[in-house]
Amino acid sequence: MPKQKKDYLIQLVLSMTRAEKRHFRLFAKRNQSSEDILFLQLFDFIDKRKAFDEEAILQKIPSIKKQQLSNLKAHLYKQLLTSLRLLNKATTLDIDIRESLDYARVLYNKGLYRQSLDMLDKAKARALRINANSLVLEILEFEKHIESQYITNSIENRAEGLAKECTHLAQVTVRTHALSNLALNLYGLYLRVGYVRNKKDYHFVKEYFFANLPRYQYQDLGFYEKLYFSQSHVWYYHMTQDFPQCYRYCQRWVDIFREEPDMIAAQTPLYLKGCHNLLSTLFHLAHYEKFVEELALLERFPVEYPMNEVRNIEGLYQLYRYVHTIDKHYLEGTFTEGLQLIPQLMEVIESDEYNWDTHRILVFYYRVACLYFGSGDFDQAIHYLNLIINPKQPDFRADIQAFARILNLIAHFELGNSQLLEYQVKSLFRYLAKMEDLQQVQKEIIRFLRRIPRMREAELANEFKDLKVKLEKIREDPLERRPFLYLDIISWLDAKLADRPVQDIIRRKFLEKNPLRVSK
């Protein structure tokens, strides 16, 4: 569902922690009393009211005139960013490096060329440590600018060395951008359509990937080049449902960081994204032992890398923690136990504490609906599925939209809503045909749901058996496996045939594969 657009200033103030607000007040009062600072009075008003009410502000703070309010808001916004930049300098290395660049520029402007070069040299060493090639290139360009004026009487061959460094980094930058562009375009394609649906989709993605994949030797690549190379392969194999190969490159993605621990702190979001994709792939492969091992590493992350003051990182961590804790319940068949997460998760979503985007929220709704479905609470499953089926912005994840409708039909069947079922089957068929999303699995499910309202109870068992046989045969086709990633329809049919809850069937299958495992 779309979020109501808020004033940027209000969003910024509401996102601040208590420590950040305390730092800002000290920052604002460093040279004068708070009574004399109008922007600080405006900040206190917004912080208290959690909103921007122009009339209330003018009444509460008479010294603020209506004609100056707009400029005062802009000034407050700038002061807040300045304060936050100072506070984050100690924990965000690239901010500290850019500040050194600014200092070097000031020294250069003062004619203190040697001091400027020394500052740049230290900044370059820090930038190289975190593979910040774009910053290194900027520093080198500044060094060349100083050297080109023949001011410093530098050591012999200094100019030649700078030129070689720049040439090498320029080549690295070109390779990095080529690979990052490919990774980004593949990810964007995945967000629009999800997994490949048919041979046409498969050949399109395959041709696009290999036509745009730069031809480099992996061992010759630097950190970011290896990272984006691995990312590109992850998205490609994920979309084409080649999960063994996807696992290979997910593991490589994570290992790149673990081999250079400094980069985990420097690029935490990319590391967490790698952990997330590794866990997702292990889930699809049902590699439970490795999944539990990696989930434990993710849960320990806040202990090893404190993140309380970085909302973006905290938001990503919480997002992935919720996703894979739910996945663990799916694997174990402990759906009812997993429902304990829902109130906490919904509170986070409703509060918009981490500013999660609509796509991620819709995926959560589907995951929550599956938990309720697996536990046998079909009414609640339908409630969350309707949040996906009837959004105000329906342009996200056509695959999730399609399978939400299928699961919704099955939930209505479970509730015995025969009349509603007949109408919704027709609606679903039209929707899938329009989306060009009618795979063989979906056709068989629709045929089944069309027939059952007119069947007697005694005939249903044979229909369940026939559908199971057909679906198990279809599942052997790699391009027809996509529906089974979203909905364990085989386990549902097993549950109907055994007259048992779905979670009991999935739990039994889990324990057969993992006899020594006991859910914690």
Short mmCIF file of C-alpha atoms in Angstrom, two decimals:
data_model
loop_
_atom_site.label_atom_id
_atom_site.label_comp_id
_atom_site.label_asym_id
_atom_site.label_seq_id
_atom_site.Cartn_x
_atom_site.Cartn_y
_atom_site.Cartn_z
CA MET A 1 0.00 0.00 0.00
CA PRO A 2 1.35 3.48 -0.79
CA LYS A 3 2.62 5.62 2.02
CA GLN A 4 1.37 9.13 2.53
CA LYS A 5 4.04 11.59 1.49
CA LYS A 6 5.45 13.48 4.45
CA ASP A 7 7.36 16.72 4.66
CA TYR A 8 11.09 15.93 4.38
CA LEU A 9 11.86 17.96 7.50
CA ILE A 10 9.26 16.05 9.54
CA GLN A 11 10.59 12.72 8.24
CA LEU A 12 14.14 13.67 9.20
CA VAL A 13 13.19 14.79 12.72
CA LEU A 14 11.07 11.68 13.32
CA SER A 15 13.92 9.43 12.17
CA MET A 16 16.37 10.84 14.72
CA THR A 17 17.38 8.90 17.82
CA ARG A 18 17.56 10.42 21.30
CA ALA A 19 21.36 10.61 21.03
CA GLU A 20 21.11 12.41 17.68
CA LYS A 21 18.62 14.94 19.07
CA ARG A 22 20.82 15.58 22.10
CA HIS A 23 23.84 16.09 19.85
CA PHE A 24 21.90 18.50 17.63
CA ARG A 25 20.83 20.66 20.60
CA LEU A 26 24.44 20.85 21.80
CA PHE A 27 25.58 21.60 18.24
CA ALA A 28 22.98 24.37 17.83
CA LYS A 29 23.80 26.01 21.17
CA ARG A 30 27.57 25.92 20.75
CA ASN A 31 27.88 29.68 20.25
CA GLN A 32 24.63 31.15 21.59
CA SER A 33 21.72 30.56 23.95
CA SER A 34 18.76 28.47 22.78
CA GLU A 35 16.36 31.38 23.35
CA ASP A 36 18.04 33.28 20.53
CA ILE A 37 17.98 30.43 18.01
CA LEU A 38 14.72 30.33 16.09
CA PHE A 39 15.53 27.15 14.16
CA LEU A 40 16.14 25.29 17.46
CA GLN A 41 12.77 26.48 18.78
CA LEU A 42 11.18 25.21 15.58
CA PHE A 43 12.99 21.89 16.01
CA ASP A 44 11.72 21.52 19.60
CA PHE A 45 8.16 22.25 18.44
CA ILE A 46 8.30 19.60 15.69
CA ASP A 47 9.97 17.08 17.99
CA LYS A 48 7.21 17.51 20.55
CA ARG A 49 4.22 17.64 18.18
CA LYS A 50 5.54 15.09 15.59
CA ALA A 51 3.97 17.29 12.90
CA PHE A 52 4.30 20.64 11.14
CA ASP A 53 1.33 22.88 12.00
CA GLU A 54 2.02 26.35 10.61
CA GLU A 55 -0.72 28.13 12.56
CA ALA A 56 0.29 26.47 15.82
CA ILE A 57 3.95 27.36 15.24
CA LEU A 58 3.20 31.05 14.64
CA GLN A 59 1.02 31.13 17.75
CA LYS A 60 3.43 29.20 19.98
CA ILE A 61 6.61 30.98 18.80
CA PRO A 62 5.66 34.64 18.21
CA SER A 63 9.21 35.59 17.24
CA ILE A 64 8.82 33.52 14.05
CA LYS A 65 7.11 35.51 11.31
CA LYS A 66 5.03 33.85 8.63
CA GLN A 67 7.15 35.17 5.76
CA GLN A 68 10.35 33.72 7.24
CA LEU A 69 8.96 30.26 8.06
CA SER A 70 9.88 28.69 4.73
CA ASN A 71 13.50 29.84 4.92
CA LEU A 72 13.66 28.80 8.57
CA LYS A 73 12.54 25.27 7.68
CA ALA A 74 15.23 25.03 5.00
CA HIS A 75 17.86 26.33 7.43
CA LEU A 76 16.80 23.84 10.12
CA TYR A 77 16.99 20.99 7.60
CA LYS A 78 20.53 21.98 6.63
CA GLN A 79 21.62 22.35 10.28
CA LEU A 80 20.22 18.91 11.11
CA LEU A 81 22.17 17.32 8.25
CA THR A 82 25.35 19.13 9.33
CA SER A 83 24.92 17.86 12.89
CA LEU A 84 24.20 14.31 11.75
CA ARG A 85 27.21 14.37 9.45
CA LEU A 86 29.48 15.31 12.34
CA LEU A 87 27.98 12.61 14.54
CA ASN A 88 28.32 9.91 11.87
CA LYS A 89 31.88 10.81 10.95
CA ALA A 90 33.34 8.46 13.56
CA THR A 91 31.37 5.43 12.37
CA THR A 92 31.16 6.07 8.62
CA LEU A 93 34.64 6.03 7.14
CA ASP A 94 33.77 7.53 3.75
CA ILE A 95 32.31 10.63 5.48
CA ASP A 96 35.60 11.02 7.35
CA ILE A 97 37.56 10.62 4.11
CA ARG A 98 35.47 13.26 2.32
CA GLU A 99 36.03 15.62 5.23
CA SER A 100 39.78 15.14 4.79
CA LEU A 101 39.32 16.02 1.12
CA ASP A 102 37.56 19.22 2.16
CA TYR A 103 40.37 20.05 4.58
CA ALA A 104 42.95 19.41 1.86
CA ARG A 105 41.08 21.86 -0.40
CA VAL A 106 41.13 24.51 2.36
CA LEU A 107 44.87 24.02 2.89
CA TYR A 108 45.48 24.22 -0.84
CA ASN A 109 43.53 27.46 -1.06
CA LYS A 110 45.71 28.84 1.74
CA GLY A 111 48.81 28.00 -0.29
CA LEU A 112 49.87 25.25 2.15
CA TYR A 113 50.57 22.74 -0.61
CA ARG A 114 52.71 20.25 1.31
CA GLN A 115 50.14 20.08 4.12
CA SER A 116 47.42 19.57 1.52
CA LEU A 117 49.31 16.69 -0.11
CA ASP A 118 49.98 15.06 3.28
CA MET A 119 46.26 15.25 4.07
CA LEU A 120 45.42 13.70 0.70
CA ASP A 121 47.97 10.94 1.19
CA LYS A 122 46.42 9.90 4.52
CA ALA A 123 42.91 10.08 3.06
CA LYS A 124 43.99 7.91 0.11
CA ALA A 125 45.38 5.23 2.44
CA ARG A 126 42.05 5.06 4.31
CA ALA A 127 40.09 4.97 1.06
CA LEU A 128 42.23 2.12 -0.30
CA ARG A 129 41.61 0.14 2.89
CA ILE A 130 37.87 0.09 2.18
CA ASN A 131 38.23 -0.24 -1.62
CA ALA A 132 36.60 3.18 -2.14
CA ASN A 133 37.97 3.50 -5.67
CA SER A 134 35.86 6.49 -6.66
CA LEU A 135 37.23 8.43 -3.67
CA VAL A 136 40.78 7.30 -4.45
CA LEU A 137 40.36 8.50 -8.01
CA GLU A 138 39.08 11.87 -6.79
CA ILE A 139 42.08 12.18 -4.45
CA LEU A 140 44.48 11.27 -7.25
CA GLU A 141 42.94 13.91 -9.52
CA PHE A 142 43.48 16.51 -6.81
CA GLU A 143 47.08 15.37 -6.33
CA LYS A 144 47.65 15.66 -10.09
CA HIS A 145 46.16 19.14 -10.00
CA ILE A 146 48.69 20.22 -7.38
CA GLU A 147 51.64 18.47 -9.03
CA SER A 148 50.79 19.93 -12.45
CA GLN A 149 51.57 23.41 -11.12
CA TYR A 150 55.19 22.46 -10.32
CA ILE A 151 54.81 23.86 -6.85
CA THR A 152 55.98 21.10 -4.56
CA ASN A 153 59.35 20.06 -5.96
CA SER A 154 58.16 16.50 -5.52
CA ILE A 155 60.25 13.37 -5.68
CA GLU A 156 61.37 12.12 -9.07
CA ASN A 157 58.84 10.15 -11.15
CA ARG A 158 55.97 11.36 -8.93
CA ALA A 159 53.96 12.53 -11.94
CA GLU A 160 54.46 9.23 -13.76
CA GLY A 161 53.36 7.28 -10.69
CA LEU A 162 50.18 9.35 -10.33
CA ALA A 163 49.37 8.88 -14.01
CA LYS A 164 49.74 5.09 -13.72
CA GLU A 165 47.57 4.98 -10.60
CA CYS A 166 44.85 6.99 -12.33
CA THR A 167 44.94 4.82 -15.44
CA HIS A 168 44.66 1.63 -13.37
CA LEU A 169 41.80 2.98 -11.26
CA ALA A 170 39.96 4.26 -14.32
CA GLN A 171 40.07 0.75 -15.78
CA VAL A 172 38.85 -0.73 -12.49
CA THR A 173 36.03 1.81 -12.38
CA VAL A 174 34.90 0.94 -15.92
CA ARG A 175 34.81 -2.78 -15.04
CA THR A 176 33.01 -2.10 -11.78
CA HIS A 177 30.31 0.00 -13.43
CA ALA A 178 29.79 -2.53 -16.22
CA LEU A 179 29.21 -5.30 -13.67
CA SER A 180 27.14 -3.18 -11.27
CA ASN A 181 24.90 -2.01 -14.13
CA LEU A 182 24.25 -5.62 -15.11
CA ALA A 183 23.50 -6.61 -11.51
CA LEU A 184 21.12 -3.68 -11.05
CA ASN A 185 19.25 -4.30 -14.31
CA LEU A 186 18.79 -7.99 -13.50
CA TYR A 187 17.54 -7.14 -10.01
CA GLY A 188 15.08 -4.63 -11.45
CA LEU A 189 13.82 -7.28 -13.87
CA TYR A 190 13.38 -9.73 -10.99
CA LEU A 191 11.35 -7.20 -8.98
CA ARG A 192 8.99 -6.72 -11.94
CA VAL A 193 8.38 -10.32 -12.97
CA GLY A 194 9.94 -12.61 -10.37
CA TYR A 195 11.08 -16.04 -11.56
CA VAL A 196 11.05 -16.98 -15.24
CA ARG A 197 7.62 -18.32 -16.22
CA ASN A 198 8.24 -20.14 -19.48
CA LYS A 199 10.80 -20.85 -22.21
CA LYS A 200 10.29 -17.39 -23.68
CA ASP A 201 11.18 -15.77 -20.34
CA TYR A 202 14.12 -18.12 -19.86
CA HIS A 203 15.68 -17.42 -23.26
CA PHE A 204 15.15 -13.68 -22.87
CA VAL A 205 16.90 -13.57 -19.48
CA LYS A 206 19.68 -15.90 -20.63
CA GLU A 207 20.40 -13.92 -23.78
CA TYR A 208 20.31 -10.62 -21.90
CA PHE A 209 22.64 -11.90 -19.18
CA PHE A 210 25.34 -13.38 -21.40
CA ALA A 211 25.16 -10.54 -23.93
CA ASN A 212 25.85 -7.99 -21.20
CA LEU A 213 28.23 -10.00 -19.01
CA PRO A 214 31.73 -8.49 -19.35
CA ARG A 215 34.46 -11.00 -20.14
CA TYR A 216 36.92 -10.73 -17.25
CA GLN A 217 39.07 -13.25 -15.41
CA TYR A 218 37.61 -13.49 -11.90
CA GLN A 219 41.00 -13.78 -10.20
CA ASP A 220 42.07 -10.46 -11.77
CA LEU A 221 39.14 -8.53 -10.30
CA GLY A 222 39.15 -6.27 -7.26
CA PHE A 223 36.73 -6.34 -4.34
CA TYR A 224 33.79 -4.49 -5.89
CA GLU A 225 34.27 -6.13 -9.27
CA LYS A 226 34.09 -9.58 -7.65
CA LEU A 227 31.08 -8.45 -5.63
CA TYR A 228 29.06 -7.25 -8.64
CA PHE A 229 30.20 -10.23 -10.71
CA SER A 230 28.79 -12.52 -8.01
CA GLN A 231 25.62 -10.41 -7.66
CA SER A 232 24.92 -10.62 -11.39
CA HIS A 233 25.19 -14.40 -11.34
CA VAL A 234 23.02 -14.62 -8.23
CA TRP A 235 20.17 -12.69 -9.87
CA TYR A 236 20.49 -14.69 -13.09
CA TYR A 237 20.47 -18.11 -11.47
CA HIS A 238 17.80 -17.04 -8.98
CA MET A 239 15.45 -15.89 -11.73
CA THR A 240 16.08 -19.05 -13.76
CA GLN A 241 15.59 -21.20 -10.62
CA ASP A 242 19.01 -22.85 -10.87
CA PHE A 243 19.44 -22.83 -7.10
CA PRO A 244 22.59 -24.99 -6.86
CA GLN A 245 24.44 -22.45 -9.05
CA CYS A 246 22.73 -19.58 -7.22
CA TYR A 247 24.01 -21.01 -3.92
CA ARG A 248 27.55 -21.13 -5.34
CA TYR A 249 27.55 -17.41 -6.14
CA CYS A 250 25.68 -16.39 -2.96
CA GLN A 251 28.36 -18.12 -0.92
CA ARG A 252 31.05 -16.39 -2.97
CA TRP A 253 29.30 -13.03 -2.37
CA VAL A 254 29.36 -13.53 1.40
CA ASP A 255 32.90 -14.95 1.43
CA ILE A 256 34.23 -11.87 -0.36
CA PHE A 257 33.24 -9.87 2.71
CA ARG A 258 34.32 -12.42 5.28
CA GLU A 259 37.78 -12.51 3.73
CA GLU A 260 38.02 -8.72 4.17
CA PRO A 261 36.27 -7.94 7.52
CA ASP A 262 36.89 -4.19 7.18
CA MET A 263 34.51 -4.22 4.22
CA ILE A 264 31.65 -5.56 6.35
CA ALA A 265 31.73 -2.35 8.37
CA ALA A 266 32.28 -0.21 5.27
CA GLN A 267 29.49 -1.79 3.18
CA THR A 268 27.19 -3.39 5.74
CA PRO A 269 24.01 -3.20 3.60
CA LEU A 270 25.67 -5.16 0.77
CA TYR A 271 26.96 -7.77 3.21
CA LEU A 272 23.53 -8.20 4.81
CA LYS A 273 21.97 -8.47 1.35
CA GLY A 274 24.42 -11.26 0.55
CA CYS A 275 23.52 -13.10 3.77
CA HIS A 276 19.85 -12.68 2.89
CA ASN A 277 20.27 -14.16 -0.58
CA LEU A 278 22.37 -17.02 0.76
CA LEU A 279 19.65 -17.88 3.28
CA SER A 280 16.91 -17.60 0.63
CA THR A 281 18.78 -20.00 -1.65
CA LEU A 282 19.38 -22.47 1.18
CA PHE A 283 15.66 -22.29 1.93
CA HIS A 284 14.75 -23.16 -1.66
CA LEU A 285 17.28 -26.00 -1.60
CA ALA A 286 15.92 -27.16 1.80
CA HIS A 287 19.50 -27.36 3.14
CA TYR A 288 18.32 -27.07 6.71
CA GLU A 289 21.61 -27.55 8.59
CA LYS A 290 23.43 -24.89 6.57
CA PHE A 291 20.36 -22.63 6.77
CA VAL A 292 20.32 -22.80 10.58
CA GLU A 293 24.07 -22.16 10.69
CA GLU A 294 23.81 -19.04 8.51
CA LEU A 295 20.72 -17.79 10.37
CA ALA A 296 22.65 -18.03 13.65
CA LEU A 297 25.45 -15.93 12.09
CA LEU A 298 22.89 -13.34 11.00
CA GLU A 299 21.34 -13.21 14.48
CA ARG A 300 24.80 -12.63 16.02
CA PHE A 301 25.51 -9.75 13.65
CA PRO A 302 24.35 -6.92 16.02
CA VAL A 303 26.76 -8.19 18.70
CA GLU A 304 29.76 -8.11 16.37
CA TYR A 305 28.78 -4.93 14.47
CA PRO A 306 26.80 -2.48 16.65
CA MET A 307 24.19 -0.77 14.49
CA ASN A 308 21.91 1.11 16.89
CA GLU A 309 22.79 4.51 15.46
CA VAL A 310 22.40 3.59 11.77
CA ARG A 311 18.69 3.25 11.02
CA ASN A 312 19.21 1.94 7.48
CA ILE A 313 21.39 -0.96 8.65
CA GLU A 314 19.11 -1.73 11.58
CA GLY A 315 16.11 -1.73 9.23
CA LEU A 316 17.79 -4.14 6.80
CA TYR A 317 18.86 -6.44 9.63
CA GLN A 318 15.35 -6.56 11.09
CA LEU A 319 13.85 -7.11 7.62
CA TYR A 320 16.07 -10.11 6.91
CA ARG A 321 15.74 -11.49 10.43
CA TYR A 322 11.95 -11.55 10.16
CA VAL A 323 12.04 -13.05 6.64
CA HIS A 324 14.29 -15.95 7.55
CA THR A 325 12.82 -16.64 10.96
CA ILE A 326 9.51 -17.14 9.11
CA ASP A 327 11.32 -19.30 6.53
CA LYS A 328 12.65 -21.47 9.36
CA HIS A 329 9.09 -22.10 10.52
CA TYR A 330 8.15 -23.02 6.93
CA LEU A 331 10.97 -25.56 6.74
CA GLU A 332 10.16 -27.06 10.13
CA GLY A 333 6.38 -27.06 9.64
CA THR A 334 5.88 -25.02 12.84
CA PHE A 335 3.36 -22.57 11.38
CA THR A 336 1.33 -22.03 14.56
CA GLU A 337 4.52 -21.30 16.51
CA GLY A 338 5.52 -18.83 13.80
CA LEU A 339 2.34 -16.81 14.35
CA GLN A 340 3.89 -15.44 17.55
CA LEU A 341 6.04 -13.21 15.31
CA ILE A 342 3.07 -11.56 13.59
CA PRO A 343 1.97 -8.91 16.17
CA GLN A 344 5.56 -7.69 16.50
CA LEU A 345 6.09 -7.66 12.73
CA MET A 346 2.82 -5.83 12.02
CA GLU A 347 3.69 -3.22 14.64
CA VAL A 348 6.98 -2.54 12.86
CA ILE A 349 5.22 -2.28 9.48
CA GLU A 350 2.45 0.00 10.76
CA SER A 351 4.87 2.30 12.57
CA ASP A 352 6.94 2.68 9.38
CA GLU A 353 9.94 2.69 11.72
CA TYR A 354 12.36 1.50 9.04
CA ASN A 355 10.67 2.96 5.94
CA TRP A 356 10.39 -0.42 4.22
CA ASP A 357 9.20 -0.10 0.62
CA THR A 358 5.86 -1.36 -0.68
CA HIS A 359 7.42 -4.34 -2.45
CA ARG A 360 8.89 -5.72 0.76
CA ILE A 361 5.68 -5.14 2.70
CA LEU A 362 3.63 -7.03 0.09
CA VAL A 363 6.04 -9.96 0.31
CA PHE A 364 5.63 -9.94 4.11
CA TYR A 365 1.86 -10.01 3.72
CA TYR A 366 2.19 -13.10 1.54
CA ARG A 367 4.52 -14.78 4.02
CA VAL A 368 2.16 -14.00 6.89
CA ALA A 369 -0.81 -15.30 4.89
CA CYS A 370 1.08 -18.57 4.33
CA LEU A 371 1.73 -18.88 8.07
CA TYR A 372 -1.98 -18.49 8.80
CA PHE A 373 -2.89 -20.87 5.96
CA GLY A 374 -0.46 -23.50 7.22
CA SER A 375 -1.81 -23.19 10.76
CA GLY A 376 -5.41 -23.61 9.52
CA ASP A 377 -6.62 -20.04 10.12
CA PHE A 378 -8.00 -19.42 6.64
CA ASP A 379 -9.92 -16.26 7.52
CA GLN A 380 -6.74 -14.49 8.60
CA ALA A 381 -4.91 -15.85 5.55
CA ILE A 382 -7.58 -14.28 3.31
CA HIS A 383 -7.29 -10.97 5.19
CA TYR A 384 -3.56 -10.67 4.40
CA LEU A 385 -3.98 -11.96 0.85
CA ASN A 386 -6.57 -9.24 0.19
CA LEU A 387 -3.96 -6.65 1.17
CA ILE A 388 -1.92 -7.93 -1.78
CA ILE A 389 -4.78 -8.48 -4.23
CA ASN A 390 -6.33 -5.03 -3.69
CA PRO A 391 -3.42 -2.57 -3.35
CA LYS A 392 -3.65 1.03 -4.47
CA GLN A 393 -0.42 0.57 -6.41
CA PRO A 394 -0.59 -2.84 -8.14
CA ASP A 395 2.68 -2.55 -10.07
CA PHE A 396 4.80 -4.67 -7.74
CA ARG A 397 5.75 -8.33 -8.18
CA ALA A 398 3.25 -9.73 -10.66
CA ASP A 399 4.20 -13.22 -9.44
CA ILE A 400 3.20 -12.45 -5.84
CA GLN A 401 -0.07 -10.96 -7.11
CA ALA A 402 -0.83 -14.14 -9.08
CA PHE A 403 -0.06 -16.62 -6.33
CA ALA A 404 -1.86 -14.55 -3.72
CA ARG A 405 -5.00 -15.02 -5.83
CA ILE A 406 -4.44 -18.79 -6.10
CA LEU A 407 -3.88 -19.18 -2.36
CA ASN A 408 -6.92 -17.00 -1.74
CA LEU A 409 -9.06 -19.40 -3.81
CA ILE A 410 -7.78 -22.43 -1.92
CA ALA A 411 -8.49 -20.69 1.40
CA HIS A 412 -12.08 -19.99 0.29
CA PHE A 413 -12.39 -23.65 -0.72
CA GLU A 414 -11.26 -24.66 2.78
CA LEU A 415 -13.95 -22.40 4.26
CA GLY A 416 -16.61 -23.95 2.02
CA ASN A 417 -17.39 -20.71 0.15
CA SER A 418 -18.61 -22.53 -2.99
CA GLN A 419 -20.56 -19.68 -4.61
CA LEU A 420 -17.75 -17.21 -4.09
CA LEU A 421 -15.30 -19.80 -5.39
CA GLU A 422 -17.04 -20.12 -8.77
CA TYR A 423 -16.93 -16.37 -9.32
CA GLN A 424 -13.31 -16.02 -8.21
CA VAL A 425 -12.09 -18.88 -10.39
CA LYS A 426 -13.29 -17.01 -13.47
CA SER A 427 -11.75 -13.79 -12.20
CA LEU A 428 -8.42 -15.56 -11.54
CA PHE A 429 -8.39 -17.15 -15.00
CA ARG A 430 -8.92 -13.75 -16.64
CA TYR A 431 -6.22 -12.16 -14.49
CA LEU A 432 -3.60 -14.84 -15.23
CA ALA A 433 -4.42 -14.84 -18.93
CA LYS A 434 -4.02 -11.07 -19.02
CA MET A 435 -0.70 -11.33 -17.19
CA GLU A 436 0.40 -14.16 -19.51
CA ASP A 437 1.07 -16.14 -16.35
CA LEU A 438 -0.88 -19.33 -17.02
CA GLN A 439 1.52 -22.19 -16.33
CA GLN A 440 0.48 -25.82 -16.36
CA VAL A 441 0.31 -25.95 -12.55
CA GLN A 442 -2.10 -23.05 -12.45
CA LYS A 443 -4.27 -24.52 -15.21
CA GLU A 444 -4.60 -27.80 -13.29
CA ILE A 445 -5.47 -25.99 -10.05
CA ILE A 446 -8.10 -23.87 -11.81
CA ARG A 447 -9.65 -26.94 -13.47
CA PHE A 448 -9.76 -28.64 -10.08
CA LEU A 449 -11.36 -25.67 -8.33
CA ARG A 450 -13.91 -25.29 -11.12
CA ARG A 451 -15.12 -28.87 -10.71
CA ILE A 452 -15.21 -29.34 -6.95
CA PRO A 453 -18.23 -27.12 -6.08
CA ARG A 454 -20.41 -29.57 -8.03
CA MET A 455 -18.84 -32.73 -6.57
CA ARG A 456 -20.08 -34.98 -3.81
CA GLU A 457 -17.89 -35.48 -0.74
CA ALA A 458 -17.11 -39.07 -1.73
CA GLU A 459 -15.64 -37.96 -5.06
CA LEU A 460 -13.18 -35.44 -3.60
CA ALA A 461 -10.57 -37.97 -2.49
CA ASN A 462 -10.07 -39.23 -6.04
CA GLU A 463 -9.85 -35.65 -7.33
CA PHE A 464 -7.15 -34.88 -4.76
CA LYS A 465 -5.20 -38.00 -5.80
CA ASP A 466 -5.51 -37.20 -9.51
CA LEU A 467 -4.37 -33.60 -9.00
CA LYS A 468 -1.40 -34.74 -6.91
CA VAL A 469 -0.27 -37.19 -9.62
CA LYS A 470 -0.53 -34.50 -12.30
CA LEU A 471 1.35 -31.89 -10.23
CA GLU A 472 4.15 -34.27 -9.28
CA LYS A 473 4.69 -34.97 -12.97
CA ILE A 474 4.62 -31.27 -13.84
CA ARG A 475 7.15 -30.51 -11.09
CA GLU A 476 9.77 -32.55 -12.97
CA ASP A 477 9.92 -29.77 -15.59
CA PRO A 478 12.42 -27.12 -14.38
CA LEU A 479 10.42 -24.30 -15.98
CA GLU A 480 7.25 -25.40 -14.18
CA ARG A 481 8.73 -25.38 -10.68
CA ARG A 482 8.06 -21.72 -9.99
CA PRO A 483 4.57 -22.22 -8.49
CA PHE A 484 5.95 -24.71 -5.98
CA LEU A 485 8.31 -22.03 -4.65
CA TYR A 486 5.34 -19.92 -3.57
CA LEU A 487 2.88 -22.58 -2.48
CA ASP A 488 3.53 -26.13 -1.26
CA ILE A 489 0.44 -27.41 -3.06
CA ILE A 490 1.65 -31.05 -2.84
CA SER A 491 1.70 -30.91 0.97
CA TRP A 492 -1.76 -29.34 0.95
CA LEU A 493 -3.06 -32.26 -1.16
CA ASP A 494 -1.34 -34.73 1.18
CA ALA A 495 -3.07 -33.00 4.08
CA LYS A 496 -6.47 -33.27 2.40
CA LEU A 497 -5.95 -36.96 1.67
CA ALA A 498 -4.80 -37.66 5.25
CA ASP A 499 -7.43 -35.33 6.74
CA ARG A 500 -4.70 -33.57 8.71
CA PRO A 501 -3.60 -29.91 9.01
CA VAL A 502 -1.04 -28.81 6.42
CA GLN A 503 1.55 -28.02 9.08
CA ASP A 504 1.36 -31.60 10.41
CA ILE A 505 2.24 -32.96 6.96
CA ILE A 506 5.13 -30.52 6.44
CA ARG A 507 6.35 -31.18 9.98
CA ARG A 508 6.33 -34.94 9.37
CA LYS A 509 8.28 -34.52 6.11
CA PHE A 510 10.79 -32.30 7.89
CA LEU A 511 11.38 -34.81 10.69
CA GLU A 512 11.79 -37.62 8.17
CA LYS A 513 14.60 -35.65 6.51
CA ASN A 514 16.06 -34.35 9.79
CA PRO A 515 15.35 -37.03 12.44
CA LEU A 516 17.78 -35.55 14.96
CA ARG A 517 16.44 -32.01 14.74
CA VAL A 518 14.08 -30.63 17.32
CA SER A 519 12.57 -27.19 16.78
CA LYS A 520 13.78 -24.67 19.31
#
